Short mmCIF file of C-alpha atoms in Angstrom, two decimals:
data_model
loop_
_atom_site.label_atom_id
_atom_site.label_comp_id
_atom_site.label_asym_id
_atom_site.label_seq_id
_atom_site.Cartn_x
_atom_site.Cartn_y
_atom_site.Cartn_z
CA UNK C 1 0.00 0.00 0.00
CA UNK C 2 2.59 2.28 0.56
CA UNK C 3 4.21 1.28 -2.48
CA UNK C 4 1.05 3.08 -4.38
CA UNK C 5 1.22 6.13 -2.32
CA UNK C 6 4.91 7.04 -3.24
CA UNK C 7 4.10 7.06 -6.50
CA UNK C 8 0.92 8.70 -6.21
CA UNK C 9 3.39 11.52 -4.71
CA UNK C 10 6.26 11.22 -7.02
CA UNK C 11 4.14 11.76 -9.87
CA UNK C 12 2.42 15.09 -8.21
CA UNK C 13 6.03 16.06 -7.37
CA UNK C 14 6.83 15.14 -11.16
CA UNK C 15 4.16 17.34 -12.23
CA UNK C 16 4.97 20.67 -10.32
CA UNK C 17 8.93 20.22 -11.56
CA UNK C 18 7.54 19.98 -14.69
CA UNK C 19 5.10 23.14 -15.31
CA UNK C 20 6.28 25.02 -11.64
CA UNK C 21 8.07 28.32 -12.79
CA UNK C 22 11.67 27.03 -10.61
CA UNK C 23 15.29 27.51 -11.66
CA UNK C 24 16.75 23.87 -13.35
CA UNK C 25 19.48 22.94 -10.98
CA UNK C 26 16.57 23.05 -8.09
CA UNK C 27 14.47 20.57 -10.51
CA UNK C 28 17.45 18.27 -10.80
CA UNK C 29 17.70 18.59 -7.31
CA UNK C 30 14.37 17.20 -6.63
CA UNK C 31 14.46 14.67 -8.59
CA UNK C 32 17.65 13.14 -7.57
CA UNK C 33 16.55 13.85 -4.26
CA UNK C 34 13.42 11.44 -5.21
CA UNK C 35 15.41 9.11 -7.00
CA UNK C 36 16.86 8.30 -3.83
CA UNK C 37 13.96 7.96 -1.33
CA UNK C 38 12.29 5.47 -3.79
CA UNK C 39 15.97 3.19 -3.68
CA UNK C 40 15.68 3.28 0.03
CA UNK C 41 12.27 2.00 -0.33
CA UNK C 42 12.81 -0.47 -2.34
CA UNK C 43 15.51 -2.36 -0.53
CA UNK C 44 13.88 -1.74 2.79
CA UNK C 45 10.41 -3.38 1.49
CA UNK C 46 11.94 -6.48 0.01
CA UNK C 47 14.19 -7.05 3.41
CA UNK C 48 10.57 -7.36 5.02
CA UNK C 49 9.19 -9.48 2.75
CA UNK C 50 7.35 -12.76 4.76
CA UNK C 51 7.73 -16.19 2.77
CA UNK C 52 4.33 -18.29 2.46
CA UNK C 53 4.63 -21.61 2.53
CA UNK C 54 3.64 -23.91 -0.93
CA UNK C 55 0.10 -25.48 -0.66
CA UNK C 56 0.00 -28.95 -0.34
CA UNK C 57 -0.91 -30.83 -3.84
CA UNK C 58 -3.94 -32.56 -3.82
CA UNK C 59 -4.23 -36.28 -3.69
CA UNK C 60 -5.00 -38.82 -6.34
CA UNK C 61 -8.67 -39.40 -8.47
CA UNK C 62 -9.02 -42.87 -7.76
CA UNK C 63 -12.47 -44.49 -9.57
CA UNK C 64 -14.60 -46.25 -7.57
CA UNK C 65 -14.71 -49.79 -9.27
CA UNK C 66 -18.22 -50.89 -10.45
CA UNK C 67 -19.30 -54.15 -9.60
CA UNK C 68 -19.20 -57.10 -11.40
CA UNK C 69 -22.54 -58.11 -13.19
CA UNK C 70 -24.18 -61.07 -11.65
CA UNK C 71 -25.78 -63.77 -14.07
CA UNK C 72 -28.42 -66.58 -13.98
CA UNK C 73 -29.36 -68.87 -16.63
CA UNK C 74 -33.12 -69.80 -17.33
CA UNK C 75 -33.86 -72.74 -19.51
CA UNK C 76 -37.16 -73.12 -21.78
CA UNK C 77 -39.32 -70.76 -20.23
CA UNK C 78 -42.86 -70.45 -21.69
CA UNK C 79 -44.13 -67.31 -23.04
CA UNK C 80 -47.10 -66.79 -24.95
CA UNK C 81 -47.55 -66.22 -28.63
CA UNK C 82 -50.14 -64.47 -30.78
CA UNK C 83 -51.95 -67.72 -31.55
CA UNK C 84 -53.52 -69.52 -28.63
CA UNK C 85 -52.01 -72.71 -27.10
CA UNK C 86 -48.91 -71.99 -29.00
CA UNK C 87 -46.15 -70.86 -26.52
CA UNK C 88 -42.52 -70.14 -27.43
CA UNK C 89 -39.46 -72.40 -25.12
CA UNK C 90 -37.42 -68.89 -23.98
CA UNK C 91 -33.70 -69.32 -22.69
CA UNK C 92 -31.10 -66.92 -22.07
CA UNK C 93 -28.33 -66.16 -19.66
CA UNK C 94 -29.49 -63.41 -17.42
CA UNK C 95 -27.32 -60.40 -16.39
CA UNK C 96 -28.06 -57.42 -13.75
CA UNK C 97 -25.72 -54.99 -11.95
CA UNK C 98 -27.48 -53.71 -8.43
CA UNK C 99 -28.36 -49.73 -8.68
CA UNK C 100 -26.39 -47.56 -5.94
CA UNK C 101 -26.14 -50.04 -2.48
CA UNK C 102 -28.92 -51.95 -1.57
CA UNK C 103 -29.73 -51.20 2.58
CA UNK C 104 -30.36 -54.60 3.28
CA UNK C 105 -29.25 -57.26 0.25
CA UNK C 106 -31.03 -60.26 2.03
CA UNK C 107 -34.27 -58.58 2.20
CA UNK C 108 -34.32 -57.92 -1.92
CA UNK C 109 -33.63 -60.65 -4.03
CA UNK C 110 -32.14 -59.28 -7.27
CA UNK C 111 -31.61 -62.77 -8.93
CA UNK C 112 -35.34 -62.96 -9.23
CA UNK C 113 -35.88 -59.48 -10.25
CA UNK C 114 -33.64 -59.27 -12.62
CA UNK C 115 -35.37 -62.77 -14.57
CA UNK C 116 -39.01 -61.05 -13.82
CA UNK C 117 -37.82 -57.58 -15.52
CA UNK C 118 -35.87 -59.97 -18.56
CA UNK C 119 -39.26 -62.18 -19.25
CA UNK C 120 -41.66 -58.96 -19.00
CA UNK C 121 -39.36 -57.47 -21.79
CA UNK C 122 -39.54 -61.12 -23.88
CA UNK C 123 -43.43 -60.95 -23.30
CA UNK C 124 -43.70 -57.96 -23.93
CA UNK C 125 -42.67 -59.01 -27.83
CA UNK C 126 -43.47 -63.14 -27.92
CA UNK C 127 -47.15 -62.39 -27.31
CA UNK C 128 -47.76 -59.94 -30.85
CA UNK C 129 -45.41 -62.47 -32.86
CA UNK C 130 -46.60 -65.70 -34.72
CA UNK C 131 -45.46 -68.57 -33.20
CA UNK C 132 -44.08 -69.79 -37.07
CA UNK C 133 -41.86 -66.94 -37.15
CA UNK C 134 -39.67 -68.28 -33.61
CA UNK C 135 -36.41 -68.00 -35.42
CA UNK C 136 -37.25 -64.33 -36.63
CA UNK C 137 -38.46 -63.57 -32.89
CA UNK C 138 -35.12 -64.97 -31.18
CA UNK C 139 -33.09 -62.29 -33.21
CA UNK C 140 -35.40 -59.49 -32.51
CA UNK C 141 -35.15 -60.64 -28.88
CA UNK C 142 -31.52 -60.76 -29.07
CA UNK C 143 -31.37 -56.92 -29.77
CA UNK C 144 -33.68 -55.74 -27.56
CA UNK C 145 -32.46 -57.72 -24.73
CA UNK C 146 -29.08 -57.01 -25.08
CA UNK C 147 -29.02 -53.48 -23.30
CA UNK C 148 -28.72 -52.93 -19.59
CA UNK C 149 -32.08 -51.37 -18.56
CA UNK C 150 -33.49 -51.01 -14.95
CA UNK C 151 -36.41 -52.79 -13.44
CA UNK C 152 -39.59 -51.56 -12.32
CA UNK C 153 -38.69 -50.62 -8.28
CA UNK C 154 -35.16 -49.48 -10.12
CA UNK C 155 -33.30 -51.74 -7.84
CA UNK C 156 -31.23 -52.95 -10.68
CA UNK C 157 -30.54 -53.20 -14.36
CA UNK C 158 -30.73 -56.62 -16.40
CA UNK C 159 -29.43 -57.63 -19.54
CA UNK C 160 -29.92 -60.66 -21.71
CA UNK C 161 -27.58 -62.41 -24.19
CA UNK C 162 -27.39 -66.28 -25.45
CA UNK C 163 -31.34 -65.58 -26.04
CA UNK C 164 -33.14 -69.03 -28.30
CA UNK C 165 -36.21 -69.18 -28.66
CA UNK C 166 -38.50 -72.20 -30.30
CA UNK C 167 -41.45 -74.52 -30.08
CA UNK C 168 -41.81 -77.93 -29.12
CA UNK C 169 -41.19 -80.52 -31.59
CA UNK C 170 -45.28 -81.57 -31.15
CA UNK C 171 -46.15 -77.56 -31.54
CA UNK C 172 -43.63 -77.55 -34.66
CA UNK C 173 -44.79 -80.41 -36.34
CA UNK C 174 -48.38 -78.92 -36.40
CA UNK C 175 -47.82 -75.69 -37.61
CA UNK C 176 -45.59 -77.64 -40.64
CA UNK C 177 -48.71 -79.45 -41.09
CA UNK C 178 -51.31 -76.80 -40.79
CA UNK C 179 -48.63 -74.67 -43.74
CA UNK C 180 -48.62 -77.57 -45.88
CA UNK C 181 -52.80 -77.95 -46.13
CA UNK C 182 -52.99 -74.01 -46.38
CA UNK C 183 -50.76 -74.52 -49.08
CA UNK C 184 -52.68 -77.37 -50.82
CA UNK C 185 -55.76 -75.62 -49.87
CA UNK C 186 -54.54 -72.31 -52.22
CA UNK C 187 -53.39 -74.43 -54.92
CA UNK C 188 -56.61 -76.46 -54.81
CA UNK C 189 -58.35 -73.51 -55.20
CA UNK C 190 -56.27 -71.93 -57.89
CA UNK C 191 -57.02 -75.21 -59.87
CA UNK C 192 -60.92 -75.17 -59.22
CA UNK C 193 -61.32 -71.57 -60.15
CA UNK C 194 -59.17 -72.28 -63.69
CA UNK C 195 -61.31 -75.34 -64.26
CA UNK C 196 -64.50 -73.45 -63.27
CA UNK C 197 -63.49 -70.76 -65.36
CA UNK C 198 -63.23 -73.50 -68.58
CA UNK C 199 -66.23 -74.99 -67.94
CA UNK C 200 -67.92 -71.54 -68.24
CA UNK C 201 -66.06 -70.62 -71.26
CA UNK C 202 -66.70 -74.17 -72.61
CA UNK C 203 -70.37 -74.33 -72.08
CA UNK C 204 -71.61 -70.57 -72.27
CA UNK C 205 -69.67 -69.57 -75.13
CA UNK C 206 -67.92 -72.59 -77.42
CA UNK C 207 -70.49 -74.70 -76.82
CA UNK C 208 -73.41 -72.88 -76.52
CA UNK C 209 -75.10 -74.35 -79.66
CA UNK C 210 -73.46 -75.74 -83.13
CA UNK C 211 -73.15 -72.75 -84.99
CA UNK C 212 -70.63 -71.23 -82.16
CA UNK C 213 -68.91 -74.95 -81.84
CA UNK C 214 -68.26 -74.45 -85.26
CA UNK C 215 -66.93 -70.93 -84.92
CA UNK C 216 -64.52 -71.81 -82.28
CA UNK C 217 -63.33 -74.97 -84.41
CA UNK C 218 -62.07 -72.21 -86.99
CA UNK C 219 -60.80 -69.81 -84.86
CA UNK C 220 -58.42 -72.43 -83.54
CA UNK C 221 -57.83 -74.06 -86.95
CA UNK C 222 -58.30 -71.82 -89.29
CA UNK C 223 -56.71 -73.51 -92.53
CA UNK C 224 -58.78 -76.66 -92.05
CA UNK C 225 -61.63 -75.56 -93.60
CA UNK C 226 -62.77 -78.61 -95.20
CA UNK C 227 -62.38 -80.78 -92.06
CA UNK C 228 -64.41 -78.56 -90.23
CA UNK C 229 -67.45 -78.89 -92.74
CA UNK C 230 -67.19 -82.99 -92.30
CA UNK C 231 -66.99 -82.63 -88.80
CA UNK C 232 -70.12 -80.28 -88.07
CA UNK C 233 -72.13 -83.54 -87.31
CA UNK C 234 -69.43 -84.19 -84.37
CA UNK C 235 -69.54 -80.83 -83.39
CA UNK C 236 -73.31 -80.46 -83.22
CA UNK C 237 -73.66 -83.83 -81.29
CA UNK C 238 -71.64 -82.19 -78.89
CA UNK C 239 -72.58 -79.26 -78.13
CA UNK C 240 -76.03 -80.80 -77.88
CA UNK C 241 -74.48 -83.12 -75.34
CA UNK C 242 -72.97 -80.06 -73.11
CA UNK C 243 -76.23 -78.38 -73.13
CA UNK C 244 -78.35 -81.76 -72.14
CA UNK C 245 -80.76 -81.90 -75.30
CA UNK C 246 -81.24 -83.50 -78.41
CA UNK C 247 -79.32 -82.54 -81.39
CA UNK C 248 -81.34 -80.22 -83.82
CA UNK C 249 -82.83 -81.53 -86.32
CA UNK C 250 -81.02 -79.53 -89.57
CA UNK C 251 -78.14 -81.36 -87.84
CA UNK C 252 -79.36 -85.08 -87.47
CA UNK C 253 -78.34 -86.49 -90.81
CA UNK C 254 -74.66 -84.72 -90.57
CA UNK C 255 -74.16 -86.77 -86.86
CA UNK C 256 -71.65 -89.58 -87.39
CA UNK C 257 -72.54 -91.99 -84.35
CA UNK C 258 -75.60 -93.09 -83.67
CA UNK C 259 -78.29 -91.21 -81.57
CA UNK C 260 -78.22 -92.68 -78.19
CA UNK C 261 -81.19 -95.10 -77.52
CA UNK C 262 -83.30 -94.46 -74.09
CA UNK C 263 -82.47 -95.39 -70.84
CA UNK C 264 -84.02 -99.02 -70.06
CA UNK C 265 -83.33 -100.17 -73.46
CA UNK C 266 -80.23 -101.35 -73.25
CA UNK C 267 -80.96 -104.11 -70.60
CA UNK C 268 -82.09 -106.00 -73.52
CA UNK C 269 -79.97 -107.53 -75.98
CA UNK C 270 -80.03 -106.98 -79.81
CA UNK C 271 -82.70 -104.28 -79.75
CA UNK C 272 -82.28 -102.61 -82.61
CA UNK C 273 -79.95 -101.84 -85.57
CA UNK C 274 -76.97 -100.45 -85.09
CA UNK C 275 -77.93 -96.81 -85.65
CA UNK C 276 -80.26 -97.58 -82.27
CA UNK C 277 -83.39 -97.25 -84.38
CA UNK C 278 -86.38 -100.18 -83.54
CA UNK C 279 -86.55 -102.65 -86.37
CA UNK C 280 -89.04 -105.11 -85.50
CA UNK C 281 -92.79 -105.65 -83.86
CA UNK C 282 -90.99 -106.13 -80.21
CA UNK C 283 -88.45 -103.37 -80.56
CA UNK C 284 -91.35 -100.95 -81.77
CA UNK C 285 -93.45 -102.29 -78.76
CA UNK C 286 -90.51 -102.19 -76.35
CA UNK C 287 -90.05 -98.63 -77.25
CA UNK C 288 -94.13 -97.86 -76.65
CA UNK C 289 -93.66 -99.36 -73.23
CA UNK C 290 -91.10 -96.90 -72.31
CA UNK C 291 -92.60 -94.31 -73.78
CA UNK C 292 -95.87 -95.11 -71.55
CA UNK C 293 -93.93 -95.59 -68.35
CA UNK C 294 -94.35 -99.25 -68.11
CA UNK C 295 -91.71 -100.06 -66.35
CA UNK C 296 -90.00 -103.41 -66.02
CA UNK C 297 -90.86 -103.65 -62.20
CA UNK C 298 -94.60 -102.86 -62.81
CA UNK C 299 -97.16 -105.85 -62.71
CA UNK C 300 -99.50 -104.07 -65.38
CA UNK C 301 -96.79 -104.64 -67.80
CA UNK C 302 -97.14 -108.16 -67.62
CA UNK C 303 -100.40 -108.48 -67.92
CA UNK C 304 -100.86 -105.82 -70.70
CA UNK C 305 -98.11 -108.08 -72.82
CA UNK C 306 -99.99 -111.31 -72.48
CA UNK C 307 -103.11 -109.74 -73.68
CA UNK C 308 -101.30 -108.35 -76.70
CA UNK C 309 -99.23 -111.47 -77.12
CA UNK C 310 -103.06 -113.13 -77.18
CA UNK C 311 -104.54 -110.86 -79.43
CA UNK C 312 -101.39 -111.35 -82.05
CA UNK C 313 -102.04 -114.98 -81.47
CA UNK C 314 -105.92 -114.79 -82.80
CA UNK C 315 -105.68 -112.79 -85.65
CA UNK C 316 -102.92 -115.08 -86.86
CA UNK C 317 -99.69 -113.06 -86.00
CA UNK C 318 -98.31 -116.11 -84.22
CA UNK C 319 -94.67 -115.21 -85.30
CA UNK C 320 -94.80 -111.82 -83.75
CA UNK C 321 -96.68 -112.97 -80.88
CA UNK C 322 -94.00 -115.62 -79.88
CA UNK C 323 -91.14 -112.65 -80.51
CA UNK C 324 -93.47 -110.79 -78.06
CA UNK C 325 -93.70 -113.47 -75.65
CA UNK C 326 -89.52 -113.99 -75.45
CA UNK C 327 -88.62 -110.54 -75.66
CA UNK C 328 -90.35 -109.87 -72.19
CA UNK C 329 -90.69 -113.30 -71.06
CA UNK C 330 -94.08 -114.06 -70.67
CA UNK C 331 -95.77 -116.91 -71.30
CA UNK C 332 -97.20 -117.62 -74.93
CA UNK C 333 -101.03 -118.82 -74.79
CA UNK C 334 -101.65 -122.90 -74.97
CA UNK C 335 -104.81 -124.67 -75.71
CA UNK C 336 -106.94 -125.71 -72.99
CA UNK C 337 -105.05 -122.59 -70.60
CA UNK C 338 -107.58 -121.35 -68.58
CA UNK C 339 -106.10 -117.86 -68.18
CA UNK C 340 -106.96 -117.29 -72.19
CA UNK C 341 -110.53 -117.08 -73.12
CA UNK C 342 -111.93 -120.04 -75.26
CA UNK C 343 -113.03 -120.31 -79.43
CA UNK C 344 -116.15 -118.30 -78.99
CA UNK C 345 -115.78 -116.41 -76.01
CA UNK C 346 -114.36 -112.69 -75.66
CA UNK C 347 -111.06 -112.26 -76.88
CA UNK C 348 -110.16 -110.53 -73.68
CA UNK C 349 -110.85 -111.07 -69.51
CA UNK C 350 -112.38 -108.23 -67.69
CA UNK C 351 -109.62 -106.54 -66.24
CA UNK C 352 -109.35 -106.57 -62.47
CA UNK C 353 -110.46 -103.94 -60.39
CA UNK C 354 -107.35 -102.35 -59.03
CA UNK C 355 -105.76 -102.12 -62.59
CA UNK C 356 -107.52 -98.78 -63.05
CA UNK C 357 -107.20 -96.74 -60.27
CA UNK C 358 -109.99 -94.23 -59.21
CA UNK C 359 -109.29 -90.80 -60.28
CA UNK C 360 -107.69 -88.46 -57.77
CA UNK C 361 -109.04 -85.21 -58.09
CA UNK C 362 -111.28 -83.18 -61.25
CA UNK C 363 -108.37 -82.78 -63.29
CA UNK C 364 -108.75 -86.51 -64.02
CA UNK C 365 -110.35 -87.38 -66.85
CA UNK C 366 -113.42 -89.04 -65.46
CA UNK C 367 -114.34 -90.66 -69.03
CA UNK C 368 -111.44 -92.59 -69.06
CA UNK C 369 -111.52 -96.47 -68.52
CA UNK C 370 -110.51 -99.59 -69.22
CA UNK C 371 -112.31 -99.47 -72.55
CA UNK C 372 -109.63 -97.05 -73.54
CA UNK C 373 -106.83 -99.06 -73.25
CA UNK C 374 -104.59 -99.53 -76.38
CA UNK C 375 -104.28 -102.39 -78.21
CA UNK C 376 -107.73 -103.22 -76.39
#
């Protein structure tokens, strides 16, 4: 401090030597004379001059050392998966460093929390996944298990790593299974719809009558002119076939097989020519019968062949009676029989009552009767 207020005066005592009206030896005077008070000064303040000691250095940084991370391994653990009674086999080595100390470490059991805060994480994925995707799942689970983050209570955090996941080999083998029908099931599909799809083009457009058969034939062979016109018979039989009716008639003489006879006939051998046409008395008869619903199971048909078989026989058609009576194998009339009417009598038996049912309702003619039997 005093230092500060020597110069403060030196420098006022500068300034009145400087601009003071005074003779020059009396200003060299002065200043000598200061000169020399601020030497004395100087050695006698650095002579008092105290020492301070050097402060001590401060001591080493040394880290606290974190603890080691604990681990526990948990084997085939099951969690649930998005599709019911099909649970994923978790295992994974479990790791968890304690947060700050723990008061009292045998009242907290960290082992356990750190597997509870591990498998809430795993669940938290396993239950949105599907259960065929478990190899997909374990690497997902393998990331997000893999960081070190704290538990609920924040007593610790936990860690995962060696994470597999799977099914059971019962679980897997139904899933392979239940893949392989879906599977079939599209193809299946794919297959029915294309054949569907045919069929519809087949039958409402090719085949929708001869004249469009035709058509198609020469769209797909269109330089075989000629064969088409000697196959128009073919294609008219078919398409008649696809659309379940008879082939026109403009088209009957071009068909090159013959037109199938009706159902029943063909339990009897040789009826017939070969175009399926009747050629004799019993096919012609054969093809009434069918025609009026006799069938072979009904008892009127018997008994309406023996009467014609017996009226054949009397006006001398013995031939065609006989024909008659093999064809549909009943018996042919012999003299004396009592079931055929003697020389003089009526060619014919009355009929027997429940032969001609009586009519059901108005719309029945009520005229007919027996009298209007054919052939009668």
């Amino acid at each position: 401090m005093a230092v500060y207020f020597l110069l403060f005066c030196g420098l006022i005592v500068a300034g009145l030597l400087l601009f003071a009206p005074l003779p020059v030896w009396t200003r060299v005077a002065v200043g000598l004379s200061l000169a020399a008070v601020g030497i004395l000064f100087a050695r006698a303040g650095g002579g008092r001059r105290s020492y301070a000691p050097p402060l001590p250095l401060p001591e080493p940084y040394v880290p606290v050392p974190r603890p080691e991370p604990q681990e526990r391994q948990v084997m085939r653990i099951r969690l649930p998966s998005a599709e019911d009674d099909y649970d994923f086999l978790f295992s994974a080595t479990v790791r968890w460093t304690p947060i700050g100390v723990v008061d009292n470490p045998s009242m907290v059991g960290l082992a356990g929390l750190a597997v509870e805060a591990i498998l809430d994480r795993a669940r938290s994925v396993t239950e949105k996944r599907d259960p065929a995707r478990a190899s997909l799942v374990q690497h997902e689970l393998n990331g997000i298990l893999g960081r070190m983050q704290p538990d609920r209570e924040r007593y610790l955090n936990a860690m995962a790593d060696s994470v597999t996941l799977a099914l059971s080999d019962s679980d897997q083998e139904r899933l392979d299974r239940l893949a392989g029908i879906r599977k079939e099931k599209a193809v299946w599909e794919h297959e029915r719809k294309h054949e569907q799809s045919k069929r519809d083009y087949l039958g409402e457009d090719v085949l929708k009558d001869p004249g469009s058969a035709v058509v198609w034939y020469l769209a797909r062979n269109d330089d075989q002119v000629e064969r088409a016109v000697k196959d128009i018979g073919l294609l008219a039989q078919l398409s008649s076939a696809a659309n379940n009716a008879d082939v026109p008639e403009r088209f009957q003489h071009l068909v090159p097989f013959p037109v199938p006879v009706p159902a029943g006939s063909a339990a009897h051998a040789g009826d017939g020519e070969a175009n399926g046409r009747p050629s004799s008395a019993a096919d012609h008869f054969a093809a009434f019968l069918r025609a009026a619903g006799f069938t072979e199971e009904d008892p009127k048909r018997v008994l309406y062949v023996q009467r014609n078989v017996l009226f054949l026989s009397k006006q001398g058609k013995g031939e065609v009676a006989d024909d008659l009576a093999r064809r549909f194998d009943v018996p042919s009339p012999a003299p004396g029989d009592p079931r055929f009417p003697r020389p003089g009598e009526p060619p014919f038996p009355p009929p027997p009552d429940d032969l001609y049912p009586p009519p059901d309702g108005p719309e029945d003619d009520p005229g007919h009767g027996p009298q209007d039997e054919p052939g009668l």
